[in-house]
């Protein structure tokens, strides 16, 4: 009966934590604590299945950043934060106020604003949950004998690294090995920790992901929301990319491309054809071979207005539909060639602003009725194979292997435009710039342009259709692009007393 009771706890609904509560919540209520279940896990690692499922649910459930805000809905919420900070996504209306502090880059200059707490809280929630699973399976140095034990331990280590990776990007201006940036927790928390240097945070991520890759090798996952070997490799490529270790990035991404079995979205899949009413769908469903990591959402999960679709899609009952649309930066839009099918992902829609092309043919609820989708059954994408081609091209270009960079770009762009021969004439910085541009175009609205901006040490220029700071030039390491350690952490953690 104890087994049934513990699994029931793990499957219980998420309990939201109010902003006034202390940050250091070491036993999130939707996870079975390691002390409750560790003694049983060695004999039956499957008992950790509910805990691991709880980690993945945290990525899309509402309130997992510890607030009741309508921008608090898991990973896709922070993807949108980063897309706005990179300025590729434009907040084209200020009717309801969500994201206005992000768009104006005020959050990142005031540690008392709740959004800083929300980002910090979400990713550390993942860390604590992963630590419970790892501890329950024997600890950081364990090597389970069963396939189930290896699967759950590998996934937990990958998810801990995933959380620390995003924390390292959101809370540090750039990669500086000596700079203290984050507290490291590798066991169920008994006391608050101070800031560890960047080098130690990245060493932990690399160790976790290499172990995850080993543990997950040869395993299969039950659903796309679960981390498999290819996803762990993709995360490791991002970690090395943030460090500037591009030889590692090139090797890892080549392996993912060659062995994962995923394929690039076709021209027909990547954009909906408004004239024929056909095509598209590649960015709203897990049912295509491009997606490496995502979640199959159904109306039974109850997501509605408080969701990424509830903020982004005018064909959903959403803030975008009723006054706060999200459009593409005009500078980026104008950089898309007319012979590129991705130009047609964006359209100016009557009533939504003539300078604001909306992504109505890239992301959309399938009914395509304004405000039509009430309960969300369109899916979330976290990672797709196109990212690996672009990371491979970026790494190869920076490594001086220009032929490999052009080959990777050509493979992708041959599904986006009729003529890719212009790539033959690119070299040096011009080739690197082209890879960066193609990354921003291909992955627009998917939370990846912020990461690319930091890797490429780019300066962003806000186009004329931004409602604030139009024309501003902002370098990648400007403190306006990085979150602040939240007030609640500084108040409640005696080992941290300043940013």
Coordinates of C-alpha atoms in Angstrom, one line a residue:
X1 CA 0.0 0.0 0.0
X2 CA 2.9 2.3 0.6
X3 CA 3.9 2.0 -3.1
X4 CA 0.5 3.1 -4.2
X5 CA 0.4 6.0 -1.8
X6 CA 3.7 7.4 -2.9
X7 CA 2.9 7.1 -6.6
X8 CA -0.4 8.8 -5.8
X9 CA 1.5 11.7 -4.3
X10 CA 3.7 12.0 -7.3
X11 CA 0.7 12.1 -9.7
X12 CA -1.1 14.8 -7.7
X13 CA -1.9 18.1 -9.2
X14 CA 0.8 20.8 -9.0
X15 CA 0.6 23.1 -6.0
X16 CA 1.4 26.7 -6.9
X17 CA 3.8 28.5 -4.5
X18 CA 3.0 32.2 -3.8
X19 CA 5.6 34.9 -4.5
X20 CA 5.8 35.7 -0.8
X21 CA 7.1 32.3 0.1
X22 CA 10.8 31.6 0.6
X23 CA 12.6 30.6 -2.5
X24 CA 14.4 27.6 -1.1
X25 CA 11.5 25.1 -1.5
X26 CA 13.4 21.9 -1.3
X27 CA 10.5 19.4 -1.6
X28 CA 8.2 20.6 -4.3
X29 CA 4.8 19.1 -3.5
X30 CA 4.3 17.3 -6.8
X31 CA 7.3 15.2 -6.3
X32 CA 7.8 12.3 -3.9
X33 CA 10.8 13.2 -1.7
X34 CA 13.9 11.1 -1.9
X35 CA 13.7 10.3 1.8
X36 CA 10.3 8.7 1.2
X37 CA 11.1 6.5 -1.7
X38 CA 14.9 6.0 -2.0
X39 CA 14.9 2.8 0.0
X40 CA 12.5 1.1 -2.5
X41 CA 14.1 2.4 -5.8
X42 CA 17.1 0.1 -5.9
X43 CA 14.9 -2.9 -6.1
X44 CA 12.3 -1.3 -8.3
X45 CA 13.6 1.8 -10.2
X46 CA 10.2 2.1 -11.9
X47 CA 9.0 3.8 -8.7
X48 CA 10.8 6.9 -9.9
X49 CA 8.7 7.0 -13.1
X50 CA 6.2 9.4 -11.5
X51 CA 8.9 11.7 -10.2
X52 CA 10.4 11.9 -13.7
X53 CA 7.0 12.5 -15.2
X54 CA 6.6 15.3 -12.7
X55 CA 9.7 17.0 -13.9
X56 CA 8.5 16.9 -17.5
X57 CA 5.0 18.2 -16.5
X58 CA 6.8 21.2 -14.8
X59 CA 7.9 22.3 -18.3
X60 CA 4.4 23.0 -19.4
X61 CA 2.1 23.3 -16.4
X62 CA 1.1 26.8 -15.2
X63 CA 2.4 28.3 -12.0
X64 CA 5.7 26.4 -12.0
X65 CA 7.6 29.6 -11.7
X66 CA 5.9 30.1 -8.3
X67 CA 3.4 32.8 -9.4
X68 CA -0.1 33.1 -10.7
X69 CA 1.0 35.3 -13.6
X70 CA -0.3 34.7 -17.1
X71 CA 3.3 34.4 -18.3
X72 CA 4.1 31.6 -15.9
X73 CA 3.6 28.4 -17.9
X74 CA 6.9 26.6 -18.1
X75 CA 9.7 26.5 -20.6
X76 CA 7.8 28.2 -23.5
X77 CA 7.2 31.2 -21.2
X78 CA 11.0 31.7 -20.9
X79 CA 11.4 31.1 -24.6
X80 CA 9.2 34.1 -25.1
X81 CA 11.1 36.1 -22.5
X82 CA 14.4 35.4 -24.3
X83 CA 12.9 36.1 -27.8
X84 CA 11.8 39.5 -26.6
X85 CA 15.1 40.3 -25.0
X86 CA 16.9 39.4 -28.2
X87 CA 14.4 41.8 -29.9
X88 CA 13.5 39.4 -32.7
X89 CA 10.0 39.1 -31.3
X90 CA 8.2 42.4 -31.0
X91 CA 5.5 43.1 -28.4
X92 CA 3.1 44.9 -30.8
X93 CA 0.5 46.0 -28.2
X94 CA 0.4 47.2 -24.6
X95 CA -3.3 46.7 -23.8
X96 CA -2.9 44.1 -21.0
X97 CA 0.7 44.6 -19.9
X98 CA 2.0 41.1 -20.0
X99 CA 5.6 41.2 -21.2
X100 CA 5.8 45.0 -21.2
X101 CA 8.5 45.0 -18.6
X102 CA 10.4 42.4 -20.5
X103 CA 10.0 44.2 -23.8
X104 CA 11.2 47.5 -22.3
X105 CA 14.1 45.6 -20.6
X106 CA 13.0 47.0 -17.2
X107 CA 12.8 43.6 -15.4
X108 CA 16.5 43.0 -16.0
X109 CA 17.4 46.2 -14.3
X110 CA 15.3 45.8 -11.2
X111 CA 15.7 42.7 -9.0
X112 CA 12.5 43.4 -7.1
X113 CA 10.3 42.7 -10.2
X114 CA 8.7 39.3 -10.0
X115 CA 9.8 38.0 -13.4
X116 CA 13.4 37.6 -12.0
X117 CA 12.1 35.4 -9.2
X118 CA 9.9 33.5 -11.7
X119 CA 12.8 32.5 -13.9
X120 CA 15.0 31.6 -11.0
X121 CA 12.3 29.7 -9.2
X122 CA 11.3 27.6 -12.3
X123 CA 14.7 26.3 -13.2
X124 CA 15.7 25.6 -9.6
X125 CA 12.5 23.7 -9.2
X126 CA 13.7 21.5 -12.0
X127 CA 17.1 21.1 -10.3
X128 CA 15.6 20.1 -6.9
X129 CA 13.3 17.6 -8.6
X130 CA 16.1 16.1 -10.6
X131 CA 18.2 15.8 -7.4
X132 CA 15.5 13.9 -5.7
X133 CA 15.4 11.3 -8.5
X134 CA 19.2 11.0 -8.7
X135 CA 19.4 10.6 -4.9
X136 CA 16.6 8.0 -5.0
X137 CA 18.5 6.0 -7.6
X138 CA 21.7 5.8 -5.6
X139 CA 23.2 9.3 -5.9
X140 CA 25.4 11.1 -8.3
X141 CA 28.0 8.3 -8.6
X142 CA 25.5 5.4 -9.1
X143 CA 25.3 3.2 -12.1
X144 CA 22.0 1.3 -12.0
X145 CA 22.0 -2.3 -13.3
X146 CA 18.5 -2.2 -14.7
X147 CA 17.5 -0.6 -18.0
X148 CA 14.7 1.4 -16.2
X149 CA 17.2 2.7 -13.6
X150 CA 19.6 3.8 -16.3
X151 CA 16.8 5.5 -18.2
X152 CA 15.5 7.5 -15.2
X153 CA 18.9 8.4 -13.9
X154 CA 20.0 9.6 -17.4
X155 CA 16.9 11.7 -17.8
X156 CA 17.3 13.2 -14.4
X157 CA 20.9 14.2 -15.0
X158 CA 20.0 15.6 -18.4
X159 CA 17.2 17.7 -16.9
X160 CA 19.5 19.0 -14.1
X161 CA 21.9 20.1 -16.8
X162 CA 19.1 21.6 -18.9
X163 CA 18.1 23.8 -15.9
X164 CA 21.6 24.9 -15.1
X165 CA 22.2 25.7 -18.8
X166 CA 19.3 28.1 -19.0
X167 CA 20.1 29.6 -15.6
X168 CA 23.7 30.2 -16.8
X169 CA 22.3 32.0 -19.9
X170 CA 19.7 34.1 -18.2
X171 CA 21.8 35.1 -15.2
X172 CA 25.3 35.7 -16.6
X173 CA 26.2 38.3 -19.2
X174 CA 28.7 36.1 -20.9
X175 CA 30.9 33.0 -20.3
X176 CA 33.6 34.0 -17.8
X177 CA 35.0 30.9 -16.1
X178 CA 36.1 32.8 -13.0
X179 CA 32.9 34.7 -12.5
X180 CA 30.6 33.5 -9.6
X181 CA 27.1 33.1 -11.0
X182 CA 24.9 30.4 -9.5
X183 CA 24.5 28.2 -6.4
X184 CA 25.2 24.5 -7.2
X185 CA 22.9 21.9 -5.7
X186 CA 23.7 18.2 -6.5
X187 CA 21.8 16.6 -3.6
X188 CA 18.5 17.1 -1.9
X189 CA 18.9 20.5 -0.3
X190 CA 19.7 20.8 3.4
X191 CA 21.1 24.3 3.4
X192 CA 21.4 27.2 1.1
X193 CA 24.6 27.6 -1.0
X194 CA 26.5 30.6 -2.2
X195 CA 27.5 31.4 -5.8
X196 CA 29.9 29.0 -7.6
X197 CA 32.1 30.2 -10.4
X198 CA 31.0 29.7 -14.0
X199 CA 33.6 27.0 -14.6
X200 CA 32.2 24.8 -11.9
X201 CA 28.6 25.2 -13.2
X202 CA 29.6 24.3 -16.7
X203 CA 31.7 21.3 -15.5
X204 CA 28.6 20.0 -13.7
X205 CA 26.6 20.4 -16.9
X206 CA 29.2 18.6 -19.0
X207 CA 29.5 15.8 -16.5
X208 CA 25.8 15.3 -16.2
X209 CA 25.2 15.3 -19.9
X210 CA 28.0 13.0 -20.8
X211 CA 26.7 10.5 -18.1
X212 CA 23.2 11.0 -19.5
X213 CA 24.3 10.2 -23.0
X214 CA 26.0 7.0 -21.8
X215 CA 23.0 6.0 -19.7
X216 CA 20.5 6.7 -22.4
X217 CA 22.4 5.0 -25.2
X218 CA 20.3 2.3 -26.7
X219 CA 17.1 3.2 -24.8
X220 CA 13.8 4.3 -26.2
X221 CA 11.4 6.8 -24.7
X222 CA 7.7 6.5 -24.3
X223 CA 6.9 10.1 -25.5
X224 CA 8.5 13.0 -27.2
X225 CA 8.5 15.0 -24.0
X226 CA 11.1 12.7 -22.5
X227 CA 14.8 13.2 -23.0
X228 CA 16.6 10.6 -25.1
X229 CA 20.2 10.3 -26.1
X230 CA 19.9 12.7 -29.1
X231 CA 18.3 15.4 -26.9
X232 CA 21.0 15.0 -24.3
X233 CA 23.6 15.4 -27.1
X234 CA 21.8 18.5 -28.3
X235 CA 21.9 20.0 -24.9
X236 CA 25.6 19.2 -24.6
X237 CA 26.2 21.0 -28.0
X238 CA 24.5 24.1 -26.6
X239 CA 26.6 24.0 -23.5
X240 CA 29.8 23.7 -25.4
X241 CA 28.6 26.4 -27.8
X242 CA 28.1 28.8 -24.9
X243 CA 31.7 28.1 -23.9
X244 CA 33.1 28.7 -27.4
X245 CA 34.3 25.1 -27.6
X246 CA 33.3 24.7 -31.2
X247 CA 35.3 21.6 -32.1
X248 CA 33.1 19.7 -29.6
X249 CA 30.0 21.3 -31.0
X250 CA 30.8 20.3 -34.5
X251 CA 31.5 16.7 -33.5
X252 CA 28.4 16.3 -31.4
X253 CA 26.0 17.8 -33.9
X254 CA 27.4 15.7 -36.8
X255 CA 26.7 12.6 -34.8
X256 CA 23.1 13.7 -34.0
X257 CA 22.4 14.5 -37.6
X258 CA 23.8 11.2 -38.8
X259 CA 22.4 8.9 -36.1
X260 CA 19.2 10.4 -34.6
X261 CA 16.9 9.5 -37.5
X262 CA 15.3 13.0 -37.5
X263 CA 14.8 14.9 -40.8
X264 CA 14.4 18.5 -41.8
X265 CA 10.9 20.0 -42.3
X266 CA 10.1 20.3 -45.9
X267 CA 9.1 23.6 -47.6
X268 CA 5.5 22.4 -47.5
X269 CA 5.6 21.6 -43.8
X270 CA 7.2 24.8 -42.7
X271 CA 4.6 27.3 -44.0
X272 CA 0.9 27.2 -44.4
X273 CA -0.2 28.2 -48.0
X274 CA -3.1 30.7 -47.6
X275 CA -4.0 30.5 -51.3
X276 CA -4.4 26.7 -51.4
X277 CA -5.2 26.1 -47.8
X278 CA -2.6 23.4 -47.6
X279 CA 0.8 22.7 -46.1
X280 CA 2.1 23.9 -42.8
X281 CA 1.6 22.1 -39.5
X282 CA 5.3 21.5 -38.9
X283 CA 5.4 23.9 -35.9
X284 CA 2.1 23.0 -34.2
X285 CA 2.3 19.2 -33.8
X286 CA 4.6 16.5 -32.5
X287 CA 3.6 14.4 -35.5
X288 CA 6.5 15.1 -37.7
X289 CA 10.0 13.8 -37.9
X290 CA 11.8 17.1 -37.3
X291 CA 10.9 17.4 -33.6
X292 CA 13.5 15.9 -31.2
X293 CA 11.9 17.2 -28.0
X294 CA 8.4 18.5 -27.4
X295 CA 5.1 17.8 -25.7
X296 CA 1.9 16.5 -27.1
X297 CA -0.7 18.7 -25.6
X298 CA -4.4 17.8 -25.4
X299 CA -7.5 19.6 -24.2
X300 CA -7.7 17.2 -21.3
X301 CA -4.6 18.9 -19.8
X302 CA -6.7 22.0 -19.3
X303 CA -4.3 24.6 -20.7
X304 CA -6.0 27.7 -22.1
X305 CA -5.3 31.4 -21.9
X306 CA -2.3 30.9 -19.6
X307 CA -0.1 29.2 -22.2
X308 CA 2.3 30.0 -25.0
X309 CA -0.5 29.7 -27.5
X310 CA -2.6 31.9 -25.2
X311 CA 0.0 34.6 -25.6
X312 CA 1.2 34.1 -29.2
X313 CA -1.5 32.9 -31.6
X314 CA -4.3 35.0 -32.9
X315 CA -6.2 31.8 -33.8
X316 CA -6.3 30.9 -30.1
X317 CA -8.4 32.8 -27.5
X318 CA -5.3 34.7 -26.6
X319 CA -3.7 38.1 -25.6
X320 CA -2.3 38.2 -29.2
X321 CA -5.9 38.0 -30.5
X322 CA -7.4 40.6 -28.2
X323 CA -4.8 43.4 -28.3
X324 CA -1.2 42.3 -27.6
X325 CA 0.0 40.6 -30.8
X326 CA 3.6 39.4 -31.1
X327 CA 5.2 40.2 -34.4
X328 CA 8.6 39.9 -36.1
X329 CA 11.3 42.6 -35.9
X330 CA 11.0 44.4 -39.3
X331 CA 14.8 44.4 -39.8
X332 CA 14.8 40.6 -39.5
X333 CA 11.7 40.3 -41.7
X334 CA 13.2 42.5 -44.4
X335 CA 16.4 40.3 -44.3
X336 CA 14.4 37.2 -45.4
X337 CA 14.8 36.9 -49.2
X338 CA 11.6 37.0 -51.3
X339 CA 12.4 33.6 -52.7
X340 CA 12.5 32.1 -49.2
X341 CA 9.3 30.3 -48.3
X342 CA 9.8 31.4 -44.7
X343 CA 8.9 35.0 -45.7
X344 CA 5.4 33.7 -46.1
X345 CA 5.2 32.5 -42.5
X346 CA 4.5 36.1 -41.7
X347 CA 1.6 38.3 -42.9
X348 CA 0.2 41.7 -42.0
X349 CA -3.3 41.2 -40.8
X350 CA -6.0 43.9 -40.9
X351 CA -6.5 45.3 -37.4
X352 CA -3.2 44.1 -36.0
X353 CA -0.9 46.9 -37.2
X354 CA 0.5 47.5 -40.6
X355 CA 4.1 47.4 -39.5
X356 CA 3.6 44.1 -37.6
X357 CA 3.9 41.0 -39.7
X358 CA 2.4 38.2 -37.6
X359 CA 3.5 34.5 -37.7
X360 CA 0.1 33.3 -38.8
X361 CA 1.5 30.7 -41.2
X362 CA 4.2 29.3 -38.9
X363 CA 2.4 28.9 -35.6
X364 CA -1.4 28.5 -35.6
X365 CA -4.2 26.5 -34.1
X366 CA -5.4 24.2 -36.8
X367 CA -8.9 25.6 -37.1
X368 CA -7.5 29.0 -38.1
X369 CA -10.5 30.8 -36.7
X370 CA -9.6 34.1 -35.0
X371 CA -9.7 33.5 -31.2
X372 CA -11.0 30.0 -31.9
X373 CA -8.9 27.6 -29.9
X374 CA -10.1 27.8 -26.3
X375 CA -8.4 24.7 -24.7
X376 CA -5.0 24.0 -26.1
X377 CA -4.4 20.9 -28.2
X378 CA -1.6 22.4 -30.4
X379 CA 1.8 21.2 -29.2
X380 CA 5.0 22.7 -27.8
X381 CA 8.4 22.3 -29.5
X382 CA 11.5 22.4 -27.3
X383 CA 14.2 21.2 -29.8
X384 CA 14.2 20.1 -33.5
X385 CA 16.8 18.7 -35.9
X386 CA 17.2 22.0 -37.8
X387 CA 18.9 23.4 -34.6
X388 CA 21.6 20.7 -35.0
X389 CA 22.3 21.6 -38.7
X390 CA 22.5 25.3 -37.7
X391 CA 24.8 24.7 -34.7
X392 CA 26.9 22.4 -36.9
X393 CA 27.2 25.1 -39.5
X394 CA 28.1 27.7 -36.9
X395 CA 30.7 25.5 -35.3
X396 CA 32.3 24.5 -38.6
X397 CA 32.4 28.2 -39.8
X398 CA 34.1 29.2 -36.5
X399 CA 36.5 26.3 -36.8
X400 CA 37.5 27.3 -40.3
X401 CA 35.9 24.3 -41.8
X402 CA 33.9 26.4 -44.3
X403 CA 33.0 23.5 -46.6
X404 CA 31.2 21.6 -43.8
X405 CA 29.5 24.9 -42.8
X406 CA 28.2 25.5 -46.3
X407 CA 27.1 21.9 -46.7
X408 CA 25.0 22.0 -43.6
X409 CA 23.5 25.3 -44.6
X410 CA 22.8 24.1 -48.1
X411 CA 21.1 21.0 -46.8
X412 CA 18.7 23.1 -44.7
X413 CA 18.2 26.0 -47.1
X414 CA 17.5 23.8 -50.1
X415 CA 14.2 23.2 -48.4
X416 CA 13.6 26.9 -47.9
X417 CA 14.6 28.6 -51.2
X418 CA 15.1 27.7 -54.9
X419 CA 18.7 28.9 -55.2
X420 CA 21.4 28.5 -52.6
X421 CA 24.4 29.2 -54.9
X422 CA 25.1 32.5 -53.1
X423 CA 26.6 30.4 -50.2
X424 CA 29.5 29.5 -52.5
X425 CA 30.9 33.0 -52.3
X426 CA 30.8 33.4 -48.5
X427 CA 33.8 32.9 -46.3
X428 CA 35.2 34.2 -43.0
X429 CA 33.0 36.6 -41.0
X430 CA 30.5 36.8 -43.9
X431 CA 29.8 33.1 -43.6
X432 CA 29.5 33.3 -39.8
X433 CA 27.1 36.2 -40.1
X434 CA 25.0 34.2 -42.6
X435 CA 24.7 31.2 -40.2
X436 CA 23.6 33.6 -37.4
X437 CA 21.0 35.2 -39.7
X438 CA 19.7 31.8 -40.8
X439 CA 19.5 30.7 -37.2
X440 CA 17.3 33.8 -36.3
X441 CA 15.1 33.2 -39.4
X442 CA 14.6 29.5 -39.1
X443 CA 14.1 29.4 -35.3
X444 CA 12.2 32.7 -34.9
X445 CA 9.7 32.5 -32.0
X446 CA 11.3 29.2 -30.6
X447 CA 13.4 30.7 -27.9
X448 CA 16.8 30.1 -29.6
X449 CA 17.8 33.6 -31.0
X450 CA 18.9 34.8 -27.5
X451 CA 21.2 31.8 -27.1
X452 CA 22.6 32.5 -30.6
X453 CA 23.1 36.2 -29.8
X454 CA 25.3 35.3 -26.8
X455 CA 27.3 32.6 -28.6
X456 CA 28.0 35.0 -31.5
X457 CA 28.6 38.0 -29.3
X458 CA 26.2 40.0 -31.5
X459 CA 24.9 43.5 -31.2
X460 CA 21.1 43.7 -31.7
X461 CA 19.5 46.6 -33.4
X462 CA 15.8 47.2 -32.7
X463 CA 13.8 47.9 -35.8
X464 CA 11.3 50.7 -36.2
X465 CA 8.3 48.6 -35.3
X466 CA 9.3 48.2 -31.7
X467 CA 7.1 50.2 -29.4
X468 CA 10.0 51.1 -27.1
X469 CA 13.7 51.8 -27.8
X470 CA 13.3 51.6 -31.6
X471 CA 16.6 52.0 -33.2
X472 CA 18.6 51.1 -30.1
X473 CA 21.8 49.1 -30.5
X474 CA 22.4 46.7 -27.6
X475 CA 25.5 44.4 -27.3
X476 CA 25.0 40.9 -26.2
X477 CA 26.7 41.5 -22.8
X478 CA 24.6 44.6 -21.9
X479 CA 23.2 44.1 -18.4
X480 CA 19.7 44.9 -19.8
X481 CA 19.8 41.5 -21.4
X482 CA 20.4 39.5 -18.3
X483 CA 18.1 38.8 -15.3
X484 CA 18.9 39.8 -11.8
X485 CA 19.2 37.4 -8.9
X486 CA 15.8 37.9 -7.3
X487 CA 15.2 39.9 -4.1
X488 CA 13.7 36.8 -2.4
X489 CA 16.8 34.8 -2.9
X490 CA 19.0 37.6 -1.6
X491 CA 16.7 38.0 1.4
X492 CA 16.4 34.3 2.2
X493 CA 19.9 32.9 1.3
X494 CA 22.5 34.1 3.8
X495 CA 25.3 33.2 1.4
X496 CA 24.2 35.6 -1.3
X497 CA 24.0 39.3 -0.5
X498 CA 24.6 41.0 -3.8
X499 CA 24.1 40.5 -7.6

